[in-house]
């Protein structure tokens, strides 16, 4: 069966204003709306379109993350994915560990194509696709803004042989709207839960997150009538 595997990640919704914890150890997620990483949603949309054109028979969506990630997997199933795979893991999960877990799923499912978002909007690493392609020893095409399949090769600006790994850019497509009936149908679709031990993956933390800081706030402008008033206003603000 010609399968496409799509990797997704649970992140804070892109429309939510991010707040950093007072101690700088991370961002506040309690009570915050979570969603599929936007780039991963584009990757899934592209896989579904390939299937709808008859070039694939099954779309599998996979994630590595905490139990709550099943909510995003169900959304992916509602969009049209056929099956979901959940590798349960808590805490900080580095790209290399995610890539190793995805490689085990690839060995199990034997997809002819793997599509990932080019990066996650929370950590912005942009590494998982490239690392996965290296571990899998397959070609990679990153930051894709157009994807066509011709025979047994993937065509973007460059041509690669399949199986391959592709990461998607924002210009590739616009993800479909999920309707309520599709959400109800998604509850009946298979969602397998695994862990690192079952896949033979040993998580190793090689990066240390030192501190999170919010972006600088833009200062309000100063309205003045002339240069002398400007100098006076800047002195009052301690800027001169």
Coordinates of C-alpha atoms in Angstrom, one line a residue:
X1 CA 0.0 0.0 0.0
X2 CA 1.3 3.5 -0.9
X3 CA 1.3 5.3 2.4
X4 CA 2.2 8.9 3.4
X5 CA 3.4 9.5 6.9
X6 CA 2.9 13.0 8.3
X7 CA 4.5 14.2 11.5
X8 CA 2.7 16.8 13.6
X9 CA 3.4 18.6 16.9
X10 CA 1.1 20.0 19.6
X11 CA 1.9 23.7 20.2
X12 CA 0.2 26.8 21.6
X13 CA -2.3 28.1 19.1
X14 CA -0.7 30.7 16.8
X15 CA -3.4 33.2 17.7
X16 CA -2.7 33.1 21.4
X17 CA -0.5 35.7 23.0
X18 CA 2.4 34.0 24.5
X19 CA 3.3 34.7 28.2
X20 CA 6.6 33.8 29.8
X21 CA 6.6 32.3 33.3
X22 CA 7.9 34.8 35.9
X23 CA 11.0 32.6 36.6
X24 CA 11.9 32.5 32.9
X25 CA 11.8 28.7 32.7
X26 CA 9.2 28.5 29.9
X27 CA 5.9 29.8 28.6
X28 CA 2.6 29.5 30.4
X29 CA 0.4 26.8 28.9
X30 CA -2.2 26.2 31.7
X31 CA -5.6 27.0 30.3
X32 CA -4.1 28.0 26.9
X33 CA -5.6 26.8 23.6
X34 CA -3.3 24.3 21.9
X35 CA -3.4 23.3 18.2
X36 CA -1.5 21.5 15.5
X37 CA 1.7 23.3 14.5
X38 CA 0.7 25.4 11.5
X39 CA 3.5 24.1 9.2
X40 CA 2.5 20.5 10.1
X41 CA -1.1 21.3 9.3
X42 CA 0.0 22.4 5.8
X43 CA 2.0 19.1 5.5
X44 CA -1.1 17.1 6.4
X45 CA -3.2 19.1 3.9
X46 CA -0.7 18.3 1.1
X47 CA -0.7 14.6 2.0
X48 CA -4.5 14.6 1.8
X49 CA -4.5 16.3 -1.6
X50 CA -2.0 13.7 -2.9
X51 CA -4.3 11.0 -1.8
X52 CA -7.3 12.7 -3.3
X53 CA -5.5 12.8 -6.6
X54 CA -5.1 9.0 -6.4
X55 CA -1.3 9.1 -5.9
X56 CA -1.5 7.6 -2.4
X57 CA -3.8 5.1 -0.7
X58 CA -3.4 6.0 3.0
X59 CA -2.4 8.9 5.1
X60 CA -1.0 8.2 8.6
X61 CA -0.5 11.0 11.1
X62 CA 2.0 10.6 13.9
X63 CA 3.1 12.7 16.9
X64 CA 5.6 12.4 19.8
X65 CA 4.3 14.1 22.9
X66 CA 2.2 14.1 26.1
X67 CA -1.2 12.3 26.4
X68 CA -3.0 15.6 25.6
X69 CA -1.5 15.4 22.1
X70 CA -4.3 13.0 21.2
X71 CA -6.6 16.0 20.8
X72 CA -4.5 17.2 17.9
X73 CA -4.3 13.7 16.4
X74 CA -8.1 13.6 16.5
X75 CA -8.2 16.9 14.6
X76 CA -5.9 15.5 12.0
X77 CA -8.2 12.5 11.7
X78 CA -11.1 14.8 11.3
X79 CA -9.2 16.6 8.4
X80 CA -9.1 13.3 6.6
X81 CA -6.1 11.2 7.9
X82 CA -6.8 7.5 7.9
X83 CA -4.9 6.5 11.0
X84 CA -3.0 8.1 13.9
X85 CA 0.1 7.0 15.8
X86 CA 0.9 8.5 19.2
X87 CA 4.3 8.0 20.8
X88 CA 3.8 9.1 24.4
X89 CA 6.6 11.2 25.9
X90 CA 6.6 14.0 28.5
X91 CA 8.9 16.9 29.1
X92 CA 11.3 18.5 26.6
X93 CA 11.7 16.2 23.5
X94 CA 14.6 17.1 21.2
X95 CA 14.5 16.9 17.4
X96 CA 17.0 14.0 17.3
X97 CA 14.8 11.9 19.7
X98 CA 11.7 12.7 17.6
X99 CA 13.5 11.8 14.4
X100 CA 14.6 8.5 15.9
X101 CA 11.0 7.7 17.0
X102 CA 9.7 8.6 13.5
X103 CA 12.3 6.4 11.9
X104 CA 11.0 3.4 13.9
X105 CA 7.4 4.2 12.7
X106 CA 8.7 4.4 9.1
X107 CA 10.3 1.0 9.5
X108 CA 7.0 -0.3 10.7
X109 CA 4.6 1.4 8.3
X110 CA 6.9 1.6 5.1
X111 CA 5.6 4.9 3.7
X112 CA 6.7 6.0 0.3
X113 CA 6.7 9.6 1.4
X114 CA 7.1 11.5 4.7
X115 CA 6.0 15.1 5.0
X116 CA 6.7 17.3 8.0
X117 CA 6.3 21.1 8.6
X118 CA 9.6 22.9 8.1
X119 CA 9.7 24.0 11.8
X120 CA 7.6 24.2 15.0
X121 CA 6.5 27.6 16.1
X122 CA 7.4 27.0 19.7
X123 CA 11.1 26.1 19.6
X124 CA 11.8 27.1 15.9
X125 CA 14.5 24.4 15.6
X126 CA 13.7 23.4 12.1
X127 CA 15.8 20.2 12.4
X128 CA 13.5 17.1 12.6
X129 CA 13.0 16.7 8.9
X130 CA 16.6 17.0 8.0
X131 CA 17.8 14.7 10.8
X132 CA 15.1 12.1 9.9
X133 CA 16.2 12.1 6.2
X134 CA 19.8 11.5 7.4
X135 CA 18.9 8.7 9.7
X136 CA 16.6 7.1 7.1
X137 CA 19.3 7.6 4.4
X138 CA 16.8 9.0 2.0
X139 CA 16.7 12.3 0.0
X140 CA 15.2 15.4 1.5
X141 CA 13.5 18.5 0.0
X142 CA 13.0 21.3 2.5
X143 CA 10.9 24.4 2.7
X144 CA 8.7 23.2 -0.1
X145 CA 6.3 25.7 -1.6
X146 CA 5.0 23.5 -4.4
X147 CA 4.9 19.7 -4.6
X148 CA 4.1 17.4 -7.6
X149 CA 4.5 13.7 -8.0
X150 CA 5.7 12.4 -11.3
X151 CA 6.0 8.7 -11.7
X152 CA 8.3 7.5 -8.9
X153 CA 9.9 10.8 -8.1
X154 CA 9.0 14.0 -6.2
X155 CA 9.3 17.2 -8.1
X156 CA 9.7 20.6 -6.4
X157 CA 12.5 22.8 -7.7
X158 CA 14.7 19.8 -7.4
X159 CA 14.0 16.2 -8.2
X160 CA 14.4 13.5 -5.5
X161 CA 13.8 9.7 -5.6
X162 CA 11.1 8.2 -3.3
X163 CA 11.0 7.3 -0.5
X164 CA 12.0 10.8 0.7
X165 CA 11.4 13.3 3.5
X166 CA 9.8 16.7 2.6
X167 CA 9.3 19.7 4.9
X168 CA 6.6 22.3 4.0
X169 CA 6.6 26.0 3.8
X170 CA 3.6 28.4 4.3
X171 CA 3.1 28.9 0.6
X172 CA 2.4 25.3 -0.2
X173 CA -1.4 25.3 0.5
X174 CA -4.1 26.5 2.8
X175 CA -5.3 23.7 5.2
X176 CA -9.0 22.7 5.0
X177 CA -11.7 23.7 7.5
X178 CA -12.7 20.8 9.8
X179 CA -16.5 20.3 10.0
X180 CA -18.4 18.9 12.9
X181 CA -19.4 15.6 11.2
X182 CA -15.8 15.0 10.4
X183 CA -14.9 15.5 14.0
X184 CA -17.5 12.9 15.0
X185 CA -16.2 10.4 12.4
X186 CA -12.6 10.9 13.6
X187 CA -13.5 9.4 17.0
X188 CA -14.0 6.0 15.3
X189 CA -10.7 6.1 13.4
X190 CA -7.8 4.1 14.8
X191 CA -5.3 5.9 17.1
X192 CA -2.4 3.7 18.3
X193 CA -0.5 4.6 21.4
X194 CA 3.2 3.7 21.8
X195 CA 6.2 4.8 23.9
X196 CA 9.9 5.1 23.3
X197 CA 10.6 1.7 24.9
X198 CA 8.3 -0.1 22.5
X199 CA 10.1 1.6 19.6
X200 CA 13.6 0.9 21.0
X201 CA 14.4 4.6 21.2
X202 CA 16.4 6.0 24.1
X203 CA 15.6 9.7 24.7
X204 CA 18.8 11.7 25.3
X205 CA 18.7 15.3 26.3
X206 CA 21.7 17.1 24.7
X207 CA 20.4 20.6 24.8
X208 CA 19.8 22.7 27.9
X209 CA 17.1 25.4 27.9
X210 CA 18.7 28.2 30.0
X211 CA 16.0 30.9 30.0
X212 CA 12.9 32.2 28.2
X213 CA 12.4 35.9 27.7
X214 CA 9.4 37.7 26.2
X215 CA 10.0 39.9 23.2
X216 CA 10.8 43.6 23.9
X217 CA 7.7 45.8 24.1
X218 CA 7.6 48.7 21.6
X219 CA 7.8 52.0 23.4
X220 CA 5.0 54.5 22.9
X221 CA 5.9 57.5 20.7
X222 CA 6.5 61.0 22.0
X223 CA 4.6 63.9 20.5
X224 CA 6.4 67.2 20.5
X225 CA 6.0 70.6 18.8
X226 CA 9.7 71.5 18.3
X227 CA 13.2 70.4 18.9
X228 CA 13.4 72.0 22.3
X229 CA 10.3 70.2 23.6
X230 CA 11.7 66.9 22.2
X231 CA 15.0 67.4 24.2
X232 CA 13.0 68.1 27.3
X233 CA 10.7 65.1 26.8
X234 CA 13.8 62.8 26.3
X235 CA 15.4 64.1 29.5
X236 CA 12.3 63.4 31.5
X237 CA 12.4 59.8 30.3
X238 CA 16.1 59.6 31.2
X239 CA 17.1 59.0 27.6
X240 CA 19.4 62.0 27.6

